[in-house]
Structures are given as structure tokens and as C-alpha cells.
mmCIF file of C-alpha atoms and ligand atoms in Angstrom:
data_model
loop_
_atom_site.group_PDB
_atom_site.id
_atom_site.type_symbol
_atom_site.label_atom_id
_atom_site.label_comp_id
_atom_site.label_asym_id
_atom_site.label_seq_id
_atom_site.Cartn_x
_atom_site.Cartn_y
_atom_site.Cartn_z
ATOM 1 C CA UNK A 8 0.000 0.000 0.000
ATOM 2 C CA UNK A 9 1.785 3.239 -1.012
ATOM 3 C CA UNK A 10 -1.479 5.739 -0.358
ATOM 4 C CA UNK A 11 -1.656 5.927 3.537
ATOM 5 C CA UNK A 12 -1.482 9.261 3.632
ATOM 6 C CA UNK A 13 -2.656 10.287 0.469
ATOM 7 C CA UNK A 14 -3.815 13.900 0.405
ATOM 8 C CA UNK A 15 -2.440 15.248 3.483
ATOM 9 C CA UNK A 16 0.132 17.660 4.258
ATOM 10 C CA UNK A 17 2.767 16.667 7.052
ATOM 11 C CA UNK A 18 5.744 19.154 8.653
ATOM 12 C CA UNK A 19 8.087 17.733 10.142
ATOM 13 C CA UNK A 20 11.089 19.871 12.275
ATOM 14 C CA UNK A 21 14.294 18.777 11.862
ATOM 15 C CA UNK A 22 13.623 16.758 9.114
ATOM 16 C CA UNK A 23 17.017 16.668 7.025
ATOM 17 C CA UNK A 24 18.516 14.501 9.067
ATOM 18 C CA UNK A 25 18.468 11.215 11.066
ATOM 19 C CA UNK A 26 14.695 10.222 12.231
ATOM 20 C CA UNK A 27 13.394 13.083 10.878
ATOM 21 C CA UNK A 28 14.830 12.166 7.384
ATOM 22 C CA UNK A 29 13.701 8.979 7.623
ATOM 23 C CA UNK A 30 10.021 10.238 8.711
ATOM 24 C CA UNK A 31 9.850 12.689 5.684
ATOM 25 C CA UNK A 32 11.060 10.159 3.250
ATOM 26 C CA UNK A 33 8.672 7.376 3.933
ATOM 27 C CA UNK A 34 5.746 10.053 4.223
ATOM 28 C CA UNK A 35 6.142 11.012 0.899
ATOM 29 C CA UNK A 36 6.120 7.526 0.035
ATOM 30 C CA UNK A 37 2.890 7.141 1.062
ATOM 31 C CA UNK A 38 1.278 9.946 -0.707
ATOM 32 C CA UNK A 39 1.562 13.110 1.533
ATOM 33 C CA UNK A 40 2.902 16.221 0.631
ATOM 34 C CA UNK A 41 5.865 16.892 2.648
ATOM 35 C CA UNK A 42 7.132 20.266 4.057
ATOM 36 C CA UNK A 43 10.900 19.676 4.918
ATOM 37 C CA UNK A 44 11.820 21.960 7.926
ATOM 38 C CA UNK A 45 15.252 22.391 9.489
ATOM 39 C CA UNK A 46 18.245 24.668 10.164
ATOM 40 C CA UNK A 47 20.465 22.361 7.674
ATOM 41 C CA UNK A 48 19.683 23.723 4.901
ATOM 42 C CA UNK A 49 21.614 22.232 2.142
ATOM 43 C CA UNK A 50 20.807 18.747 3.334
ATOM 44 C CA UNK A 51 17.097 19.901 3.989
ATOM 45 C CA UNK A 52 16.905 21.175 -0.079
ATOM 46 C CA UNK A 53 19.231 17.864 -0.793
ATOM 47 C CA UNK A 54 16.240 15.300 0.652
ATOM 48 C CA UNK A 55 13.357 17.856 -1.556
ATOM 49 C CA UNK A 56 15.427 17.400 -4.355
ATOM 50 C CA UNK A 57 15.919 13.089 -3.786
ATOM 51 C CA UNK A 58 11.825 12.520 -2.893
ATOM 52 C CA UNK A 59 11.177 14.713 -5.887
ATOM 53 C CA UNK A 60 13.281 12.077 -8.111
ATOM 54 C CA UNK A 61 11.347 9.555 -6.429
ATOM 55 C CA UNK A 62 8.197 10.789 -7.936
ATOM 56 C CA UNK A 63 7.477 12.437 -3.908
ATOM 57 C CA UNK A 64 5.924 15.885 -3.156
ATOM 58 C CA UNK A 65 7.884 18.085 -1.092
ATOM 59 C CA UNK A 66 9.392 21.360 -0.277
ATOM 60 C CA UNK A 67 11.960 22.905 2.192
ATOM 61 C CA UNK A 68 11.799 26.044 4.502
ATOM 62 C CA UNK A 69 13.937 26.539 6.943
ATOM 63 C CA UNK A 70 12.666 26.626 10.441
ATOM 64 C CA UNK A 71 14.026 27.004 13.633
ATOM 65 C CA UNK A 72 11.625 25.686 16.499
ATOM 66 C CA UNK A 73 12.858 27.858 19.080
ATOM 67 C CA UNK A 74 12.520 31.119 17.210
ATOM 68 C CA UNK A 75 8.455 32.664 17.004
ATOM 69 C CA UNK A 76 9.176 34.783 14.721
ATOM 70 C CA UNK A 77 10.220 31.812 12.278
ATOM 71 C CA UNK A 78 7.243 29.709 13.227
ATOM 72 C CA UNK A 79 4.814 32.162 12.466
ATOM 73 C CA UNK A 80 6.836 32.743 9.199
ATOM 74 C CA UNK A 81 6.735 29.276 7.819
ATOM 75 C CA UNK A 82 3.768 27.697 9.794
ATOM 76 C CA UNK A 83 1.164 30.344 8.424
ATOM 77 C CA UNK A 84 -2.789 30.172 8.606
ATOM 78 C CA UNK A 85 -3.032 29.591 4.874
ATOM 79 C CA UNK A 86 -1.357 26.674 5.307
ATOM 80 C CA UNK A 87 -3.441 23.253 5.847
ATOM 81 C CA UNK A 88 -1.243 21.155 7.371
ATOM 82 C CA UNK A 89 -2.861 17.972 8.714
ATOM 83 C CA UNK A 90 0.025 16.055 10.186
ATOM 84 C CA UNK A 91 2.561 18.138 12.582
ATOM 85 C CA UNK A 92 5.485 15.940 13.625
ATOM 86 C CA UNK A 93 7.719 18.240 16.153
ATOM 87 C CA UNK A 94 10.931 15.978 15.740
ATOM 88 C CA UNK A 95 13.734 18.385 15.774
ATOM 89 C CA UNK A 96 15.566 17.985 19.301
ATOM 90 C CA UNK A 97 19.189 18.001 20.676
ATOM 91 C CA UNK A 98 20.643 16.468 23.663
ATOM 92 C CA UNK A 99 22.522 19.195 25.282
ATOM 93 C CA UNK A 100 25.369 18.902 27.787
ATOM 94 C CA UNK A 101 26.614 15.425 28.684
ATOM 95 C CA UNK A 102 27.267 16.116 32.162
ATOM 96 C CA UNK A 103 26.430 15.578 35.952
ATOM 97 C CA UNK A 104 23.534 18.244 36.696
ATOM 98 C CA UNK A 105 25.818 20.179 39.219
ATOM 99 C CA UNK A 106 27.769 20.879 36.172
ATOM 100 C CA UNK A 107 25.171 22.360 33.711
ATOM 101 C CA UNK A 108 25.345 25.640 33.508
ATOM 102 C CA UNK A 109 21.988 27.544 33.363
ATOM 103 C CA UNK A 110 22.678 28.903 29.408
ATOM 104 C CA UNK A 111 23.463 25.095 28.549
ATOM 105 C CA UNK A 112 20.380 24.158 30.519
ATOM 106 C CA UNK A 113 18.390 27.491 28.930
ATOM 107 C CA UNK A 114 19.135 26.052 25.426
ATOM 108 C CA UNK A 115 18.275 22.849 25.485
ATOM 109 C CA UNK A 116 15.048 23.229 26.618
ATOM 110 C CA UNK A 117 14.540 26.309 24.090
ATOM 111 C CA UNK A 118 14.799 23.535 20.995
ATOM 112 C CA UNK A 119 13.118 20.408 22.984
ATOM 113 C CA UNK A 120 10.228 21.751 24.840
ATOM 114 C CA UNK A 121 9.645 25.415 23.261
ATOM 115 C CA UNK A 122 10.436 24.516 20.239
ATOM 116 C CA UNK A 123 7.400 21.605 20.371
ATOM 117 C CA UNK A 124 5.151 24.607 22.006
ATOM 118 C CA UNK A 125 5.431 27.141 19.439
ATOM 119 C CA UNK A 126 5.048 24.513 16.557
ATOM 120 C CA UNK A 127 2.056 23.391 18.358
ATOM 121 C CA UNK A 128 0.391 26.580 18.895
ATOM 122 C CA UNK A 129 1.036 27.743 15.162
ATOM 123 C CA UNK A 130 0.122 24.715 13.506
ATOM 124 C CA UNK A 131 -3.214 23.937 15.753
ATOM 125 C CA UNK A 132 -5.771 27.041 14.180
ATOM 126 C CA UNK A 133 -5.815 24.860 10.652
ATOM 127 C CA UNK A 134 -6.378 21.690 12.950
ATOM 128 C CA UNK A 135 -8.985 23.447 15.099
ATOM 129 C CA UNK A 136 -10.340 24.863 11.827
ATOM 130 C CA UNK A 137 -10.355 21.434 9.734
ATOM 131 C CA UNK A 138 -11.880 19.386 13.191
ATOM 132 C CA UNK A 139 -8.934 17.395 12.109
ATOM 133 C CA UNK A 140 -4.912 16.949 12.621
ATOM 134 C CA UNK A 141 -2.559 14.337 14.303
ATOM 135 C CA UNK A 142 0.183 15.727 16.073
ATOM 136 C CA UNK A 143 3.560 13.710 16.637
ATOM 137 C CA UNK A 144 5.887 14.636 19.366
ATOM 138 C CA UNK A 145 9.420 12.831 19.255
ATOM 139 C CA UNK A 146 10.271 12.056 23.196
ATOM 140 C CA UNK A 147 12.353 9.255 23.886
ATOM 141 C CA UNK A 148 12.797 6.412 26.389
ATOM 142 C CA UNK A 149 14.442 8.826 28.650
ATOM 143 C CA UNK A 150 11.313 10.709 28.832
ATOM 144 C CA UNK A 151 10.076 7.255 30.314
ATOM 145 C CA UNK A 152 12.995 6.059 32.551
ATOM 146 C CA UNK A 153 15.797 7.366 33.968
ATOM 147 C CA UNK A 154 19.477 7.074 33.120
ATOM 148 C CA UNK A 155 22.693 8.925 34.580
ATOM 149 C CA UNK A 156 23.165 10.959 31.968
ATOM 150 C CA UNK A 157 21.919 13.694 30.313
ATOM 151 C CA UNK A 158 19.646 15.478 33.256
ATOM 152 C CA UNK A 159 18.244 18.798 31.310
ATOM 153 C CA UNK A 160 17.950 16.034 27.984
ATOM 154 C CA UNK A 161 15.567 13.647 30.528
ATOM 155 C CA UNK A 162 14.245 16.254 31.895
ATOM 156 C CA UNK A 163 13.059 18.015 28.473
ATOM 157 C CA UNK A 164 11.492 14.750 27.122
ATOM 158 C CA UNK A 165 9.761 13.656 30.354
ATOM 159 C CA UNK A 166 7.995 17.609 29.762
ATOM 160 C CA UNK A 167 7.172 16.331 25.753
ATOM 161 C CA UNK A 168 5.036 13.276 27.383
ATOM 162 C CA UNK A 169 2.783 15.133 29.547
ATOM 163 C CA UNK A 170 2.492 18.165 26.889
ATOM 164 C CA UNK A 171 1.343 15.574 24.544
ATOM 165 C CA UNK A 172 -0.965 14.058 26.969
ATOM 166 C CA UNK A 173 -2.528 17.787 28.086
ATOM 167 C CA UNK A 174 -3.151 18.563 24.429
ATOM 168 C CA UNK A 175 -4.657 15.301 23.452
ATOM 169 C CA UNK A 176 -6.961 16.090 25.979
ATOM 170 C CA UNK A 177 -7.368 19.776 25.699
ATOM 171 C CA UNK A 178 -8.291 19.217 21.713
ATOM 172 C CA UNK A 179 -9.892 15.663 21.557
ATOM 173 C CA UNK A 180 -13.947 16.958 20.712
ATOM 174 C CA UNK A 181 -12.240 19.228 17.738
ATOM 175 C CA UNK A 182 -10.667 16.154 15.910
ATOM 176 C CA UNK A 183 -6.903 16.482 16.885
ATOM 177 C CA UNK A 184 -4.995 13.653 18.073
ATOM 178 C CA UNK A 185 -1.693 14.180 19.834
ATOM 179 C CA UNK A 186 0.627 11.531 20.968
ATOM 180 C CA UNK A 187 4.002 11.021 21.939
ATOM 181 C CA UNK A 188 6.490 8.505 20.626
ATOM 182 C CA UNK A 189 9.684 7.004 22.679
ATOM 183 C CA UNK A 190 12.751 5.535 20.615
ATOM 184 C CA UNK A 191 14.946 3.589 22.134
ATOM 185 C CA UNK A 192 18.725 4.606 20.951
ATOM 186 C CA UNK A 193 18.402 4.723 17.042
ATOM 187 C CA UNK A 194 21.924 5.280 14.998
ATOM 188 C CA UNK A 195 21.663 8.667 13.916
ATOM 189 C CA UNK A 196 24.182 11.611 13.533
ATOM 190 C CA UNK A 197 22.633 12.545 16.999
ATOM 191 C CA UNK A 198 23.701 9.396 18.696
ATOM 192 C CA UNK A 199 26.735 9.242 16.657
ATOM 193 C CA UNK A 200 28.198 12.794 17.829
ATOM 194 C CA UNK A 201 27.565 11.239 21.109
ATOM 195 C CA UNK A 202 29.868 8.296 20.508
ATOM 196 C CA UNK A 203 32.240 10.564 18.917
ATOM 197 C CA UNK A 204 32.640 12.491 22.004
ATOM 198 C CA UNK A 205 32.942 9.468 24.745
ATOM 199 C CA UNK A 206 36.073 8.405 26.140
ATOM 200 C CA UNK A 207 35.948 4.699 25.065
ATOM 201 C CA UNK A 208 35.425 5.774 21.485
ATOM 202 C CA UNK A 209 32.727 5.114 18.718
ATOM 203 C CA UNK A 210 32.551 1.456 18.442
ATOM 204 C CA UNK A 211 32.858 0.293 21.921
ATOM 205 C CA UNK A 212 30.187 3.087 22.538
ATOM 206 C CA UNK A 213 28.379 1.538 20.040
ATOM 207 C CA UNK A 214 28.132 -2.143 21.422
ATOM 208 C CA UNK A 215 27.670 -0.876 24.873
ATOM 209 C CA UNK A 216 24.274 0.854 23.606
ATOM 210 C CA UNK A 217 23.638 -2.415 21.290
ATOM 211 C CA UNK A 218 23.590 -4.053 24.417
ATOM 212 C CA UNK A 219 21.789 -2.165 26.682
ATOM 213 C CA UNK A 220 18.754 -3.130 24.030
ATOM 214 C CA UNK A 221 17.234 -6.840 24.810
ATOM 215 C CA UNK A 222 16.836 -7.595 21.296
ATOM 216 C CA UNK A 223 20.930 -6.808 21.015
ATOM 217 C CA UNK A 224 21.313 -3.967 18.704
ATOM 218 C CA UNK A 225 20.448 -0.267 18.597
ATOM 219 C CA UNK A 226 17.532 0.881 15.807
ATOM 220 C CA UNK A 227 17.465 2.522 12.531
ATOM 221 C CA UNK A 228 15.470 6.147 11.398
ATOM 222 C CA UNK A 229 13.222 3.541 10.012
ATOM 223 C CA UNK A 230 12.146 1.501 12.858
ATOM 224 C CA UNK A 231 10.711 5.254 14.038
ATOM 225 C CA UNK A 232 9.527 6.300 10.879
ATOM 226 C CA UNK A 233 6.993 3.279 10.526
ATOM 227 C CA UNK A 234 5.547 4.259 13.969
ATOM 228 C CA UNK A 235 5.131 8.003 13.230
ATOM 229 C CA UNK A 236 3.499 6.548 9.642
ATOM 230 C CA UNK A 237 0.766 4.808 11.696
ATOM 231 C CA UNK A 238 0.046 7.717 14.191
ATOM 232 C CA UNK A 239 -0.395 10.377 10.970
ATOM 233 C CA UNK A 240 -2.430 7.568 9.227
ATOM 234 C CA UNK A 241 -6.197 7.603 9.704
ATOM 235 C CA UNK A 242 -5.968 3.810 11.037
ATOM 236 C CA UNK A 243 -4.805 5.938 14.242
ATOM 237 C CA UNK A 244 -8.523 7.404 14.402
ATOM 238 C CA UNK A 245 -8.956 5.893 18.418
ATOM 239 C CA UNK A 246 -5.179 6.345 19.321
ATOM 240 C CA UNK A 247 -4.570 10.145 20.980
ATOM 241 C CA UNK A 248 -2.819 10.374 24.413
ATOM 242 C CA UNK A 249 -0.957 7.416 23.917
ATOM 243 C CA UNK A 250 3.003 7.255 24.127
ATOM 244 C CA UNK A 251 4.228 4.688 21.256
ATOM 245 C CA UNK A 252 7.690 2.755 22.781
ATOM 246 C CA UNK A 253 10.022 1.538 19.817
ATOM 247 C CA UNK A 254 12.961 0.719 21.990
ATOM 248 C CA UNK A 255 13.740 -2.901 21.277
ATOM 249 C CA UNK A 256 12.450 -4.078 24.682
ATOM 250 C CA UNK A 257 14.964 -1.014 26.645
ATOM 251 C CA UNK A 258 11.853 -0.303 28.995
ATOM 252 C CA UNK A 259 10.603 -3.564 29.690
ATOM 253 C CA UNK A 260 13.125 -4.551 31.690
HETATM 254 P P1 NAP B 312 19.618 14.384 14.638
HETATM 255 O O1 NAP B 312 20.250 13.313 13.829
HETATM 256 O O2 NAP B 312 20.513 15.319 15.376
HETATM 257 O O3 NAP B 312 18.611 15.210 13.735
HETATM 258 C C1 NAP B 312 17.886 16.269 14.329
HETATM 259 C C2 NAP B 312 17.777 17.416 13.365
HETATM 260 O O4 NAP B 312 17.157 18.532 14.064
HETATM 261 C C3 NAP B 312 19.144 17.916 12.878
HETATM 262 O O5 NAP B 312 19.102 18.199 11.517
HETATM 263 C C4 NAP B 312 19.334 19.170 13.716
HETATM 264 O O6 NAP B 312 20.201 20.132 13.138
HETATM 265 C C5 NAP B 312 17.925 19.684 13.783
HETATM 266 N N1 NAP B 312 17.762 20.748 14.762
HETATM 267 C C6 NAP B 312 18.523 21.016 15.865
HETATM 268 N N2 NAP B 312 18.076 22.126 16.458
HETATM 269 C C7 NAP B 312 17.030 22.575 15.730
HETATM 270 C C8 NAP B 312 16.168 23.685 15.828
HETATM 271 N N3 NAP B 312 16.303 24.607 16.804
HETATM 272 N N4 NAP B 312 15.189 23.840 14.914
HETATM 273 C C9 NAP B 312 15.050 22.937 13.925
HETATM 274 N N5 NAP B 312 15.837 21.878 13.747
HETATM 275 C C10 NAP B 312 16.825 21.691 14.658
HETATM 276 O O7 NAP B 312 18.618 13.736 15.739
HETATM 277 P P2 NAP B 312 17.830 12.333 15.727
HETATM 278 O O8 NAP B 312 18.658 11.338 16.428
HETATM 279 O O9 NAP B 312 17.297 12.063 14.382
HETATM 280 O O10 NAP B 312 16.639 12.701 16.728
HETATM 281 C C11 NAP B 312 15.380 13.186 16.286
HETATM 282 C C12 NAP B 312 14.459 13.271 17.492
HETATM 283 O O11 NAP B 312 14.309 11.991 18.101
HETATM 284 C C13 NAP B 312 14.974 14.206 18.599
HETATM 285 O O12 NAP B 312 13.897 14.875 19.193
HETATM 286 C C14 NAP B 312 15.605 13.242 19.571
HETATM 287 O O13 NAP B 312 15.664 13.766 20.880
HETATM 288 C C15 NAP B 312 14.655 12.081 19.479
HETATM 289 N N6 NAP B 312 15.251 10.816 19.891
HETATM 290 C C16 NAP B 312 16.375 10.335 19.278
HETATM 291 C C17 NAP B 312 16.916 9.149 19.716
HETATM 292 C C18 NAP B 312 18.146 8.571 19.102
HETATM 293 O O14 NAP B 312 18.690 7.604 19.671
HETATM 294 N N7 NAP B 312 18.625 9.058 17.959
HETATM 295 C C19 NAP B 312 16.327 8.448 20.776
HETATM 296 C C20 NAP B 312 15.193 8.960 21.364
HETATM 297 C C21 NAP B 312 14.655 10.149 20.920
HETATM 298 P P3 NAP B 312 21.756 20.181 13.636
HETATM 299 O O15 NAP B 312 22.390 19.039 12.917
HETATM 300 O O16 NAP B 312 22.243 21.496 13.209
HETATM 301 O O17 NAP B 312 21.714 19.999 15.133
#
């Protein structure tokens, strides 16, 4: 089936790259018109240009989540956009929370929470206006569980979860569904800086992570892609509220 989301019109944030790349790719796929946000430009135009070869619909604008002023620019009320997928997120300082400064801790939560606010708020007077919409909010296993690392990155996607909650509640009569989804570790230029940057360098990193995972390896943008695919799809009609776990069993232990 290649029509699953055959006349709609998806944004995605942070779409150029890792999951979000993935996402926009296999939305196109299946039918949707895709509007390519990010601050990477060239690689944002890049993925336009490959979907368009592959007989896709899409376009780029750049779009920083943090910044109103750009979200009112791009996300505009002549736009209908039926599927909102606030994906774009960074993990912020790597270090003990005494540590963090309050800049470090000021910007991470300026991309990962405000940024999913703003997009939110600009993209939901179509949604109110077409009693329709499914909104996507990337938060992770670590806004399930906790880990010792990354406190103001935990802390950020444990906020994502209950905003998605509160506005799948808040907007449920008008047609809007809003739910959160939790990857496990996927391999992504995210996770990979990560490695890049630990002591025991990138492929012991790599198999420590593979093995914190019971099925014994870390996941791929597409795992997440297919589970974002579902939520946009109208086979999610019944599913708002809920938080979607692709984590290869990390939380079930
Ligand atoms: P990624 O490879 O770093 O891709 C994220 C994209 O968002 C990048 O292109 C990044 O640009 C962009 N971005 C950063 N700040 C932005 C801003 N202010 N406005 C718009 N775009 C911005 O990350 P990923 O691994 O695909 O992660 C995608 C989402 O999944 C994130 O919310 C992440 O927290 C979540 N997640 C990831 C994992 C994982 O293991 N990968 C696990 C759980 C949850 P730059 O390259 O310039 O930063």
C-alpha cells in the first residue's frame, strides 16, 4: 500500500537529518505532501530534491523551532497542514547536573520543549479549523525512565510526554490527536556525535548501547519512521494520548 497518507500535508522539524529524514522520506512515500523543515539547509533542499526524483511531493523552509518569529513565518494560517510531527531535538550537555550551567540548561530546553510549544500553537488554528490533525511529538525512552546521563535532555522529554498528553486532551472533541512517541537509541548523527565524544570511542560506545537493548542492537530512522506513519495515518482514528515505545524491549526490563 503506497497511499496511507494520500492527500495530506505533514511538517516535520528537523527533518534533514536522522529520524526526521527517515520520517519525511517514507511520508512522501505514502502519498503526503511533505514540508521539509530544518536549520540544515543544504541537506534539507538535498532530501526535496531526492523525494522529488522519487516521484514524492515536497518542499523545504527553513525553520528554527525555538525562534516565534520563524514559526509564524513558515507555519502560516493559509497553510493546511494535517500532520505536525515536532521531531527536531538536541541532547545538550553530557554532564552531571551540578555541572550544567543555566545557558546550557536554557538552550536545550529552548529547541526540545519550546520549540514543540510554538510549533504546536502555530500549527493547531488549521487543525482546530479542519476538526482534524494528528500531532507527533518525538520524546524518547528517557522521557520514560531514567538514566545517569543527560539530566536537562531527561528532563526536556519527560515535559514532551505530559504536553502531549494535556493537548490530546485539551483538543480531543475538535478532531486532533496528539501523541508522543519514545525511541529507544536509534543510529543517527545525533547518537553518533555522542559516541564521537565518549572516552571509550565510537565502536565500543556503540556495542555498549547495542547491548543495553534486549533484542541486542540499537535501531534505525526507520524503525521510528513506521511508527510516526501509523500515528499520521487515519488507522490511528482511536489512538490520541498514547506514548508509542520503539525501543527494542529497553523499557521492559
Ligand atoms: P539528529 O540526527 O541530530 O537530527 C535532528 C535534526 O534537528 C538535525 O538536523 C538538527 O540540526 C535539527 N535541529 C537542531 N536544532 C534545531 C532547531 N532549533 N530547529 C530545527 N531543527 C533543529 O537527531 P535524531 O537522532 O534524528 O533525533 C530526532 C528526534 O528523536 C529528537 O527529538 C531526539 O531527541 C529524538 N530521539 C532520538 C533518539 C536517538 O537515539 N537518535 C532516541 C530517542 C529520541 P543540527 O544538525 O544542526 O543539530
Amino acid at each position: 500500500m503506497t497511499d496511507r497518507l494520500k492527500n495530506k500535508t505533514a511538517l516535520v522539524t528537523g527533518g534533514a537529518r536522522g529520524i526526521g529524514r527517515a520520517i519525511c522520506k517514507l511520508f512522501a512515500e505514502q502519498g503526503a505532501y511533505v514540508i521539509v523543515t530544518d536549520i540544515i539547509d543544504d541537506e534539507g533542499k538535498d532530501l526535496v530534491e531526492e523525494i522529488r526524483q522519487n516521484n514524492g511531493k515536497a518542499e523545504y523552509q527553513h525553520l528554527d523551532t525555538g525562534d516565534e518569529k520563524n514559526v509564524a513565518e513558515v507555519i502560516t494560517p493559509a497553510d493546511s497542514i494535517a500532520v505536525l510531527v515536532n521531531n527536531a531535538g538536541i541532547t545538550g550537555p553530557d554532564k552531571p547536573t551540578h555541572e550544567i550551567d543555566a545557558e546550557e540548561w536554557d538552550n536545550l530546553m529552548r529547541v526540545n520543549v519550546k520549540g514543540v510549544f510554538l510549533c504546536t500553537k502555530y500549527a493547531l488554528p488549521h487543525m482546530i479549523k479542519n476538526k482534524s490533525g494528528s500531532i507527533i511529538n518525538l520524546s524518547s525512552i528517557y522521557g520514560l525512565v531514567g538514566a545517569p546521563d543527560l539530566p536537562a535532555y531527561h528532563a526536556s522529554k519527560g515535559a514532551v510526554r505530559l504536553m502531549s498528553k494535556t493537548d490530546a486532551l485539551l483538543y480531543a472533541k475538535q478532531g486532533i490527536r496528539v501523541n508522543s512517541v519514545h525511541p529507544g537509541y536509534i543510529w543517527t548523527p545525533l547518537v553518533e556525535d555522542l559516541a564521537k565524544a565518549s572516552e571509550e570511542g565510537v565502536d565500543a560506545f556503540r556495542e555498549n548501547l547495542d547491548s543495553k537493548h534486549p533484542v541486542g542492537h540499537v535501531g534505525k530512522p526507520e524503525d521510528i519512521a513506521y511508527g510516526a506513519l501509523y500515528l499520521a495515518s487515519d488507522e490511528a482514528v482511536f489512538v490520541t494520548g498514547s506514548e508509542l515505545v520503539i525501543d527494542g524491549g529497553y523499557t521492559a526490563q
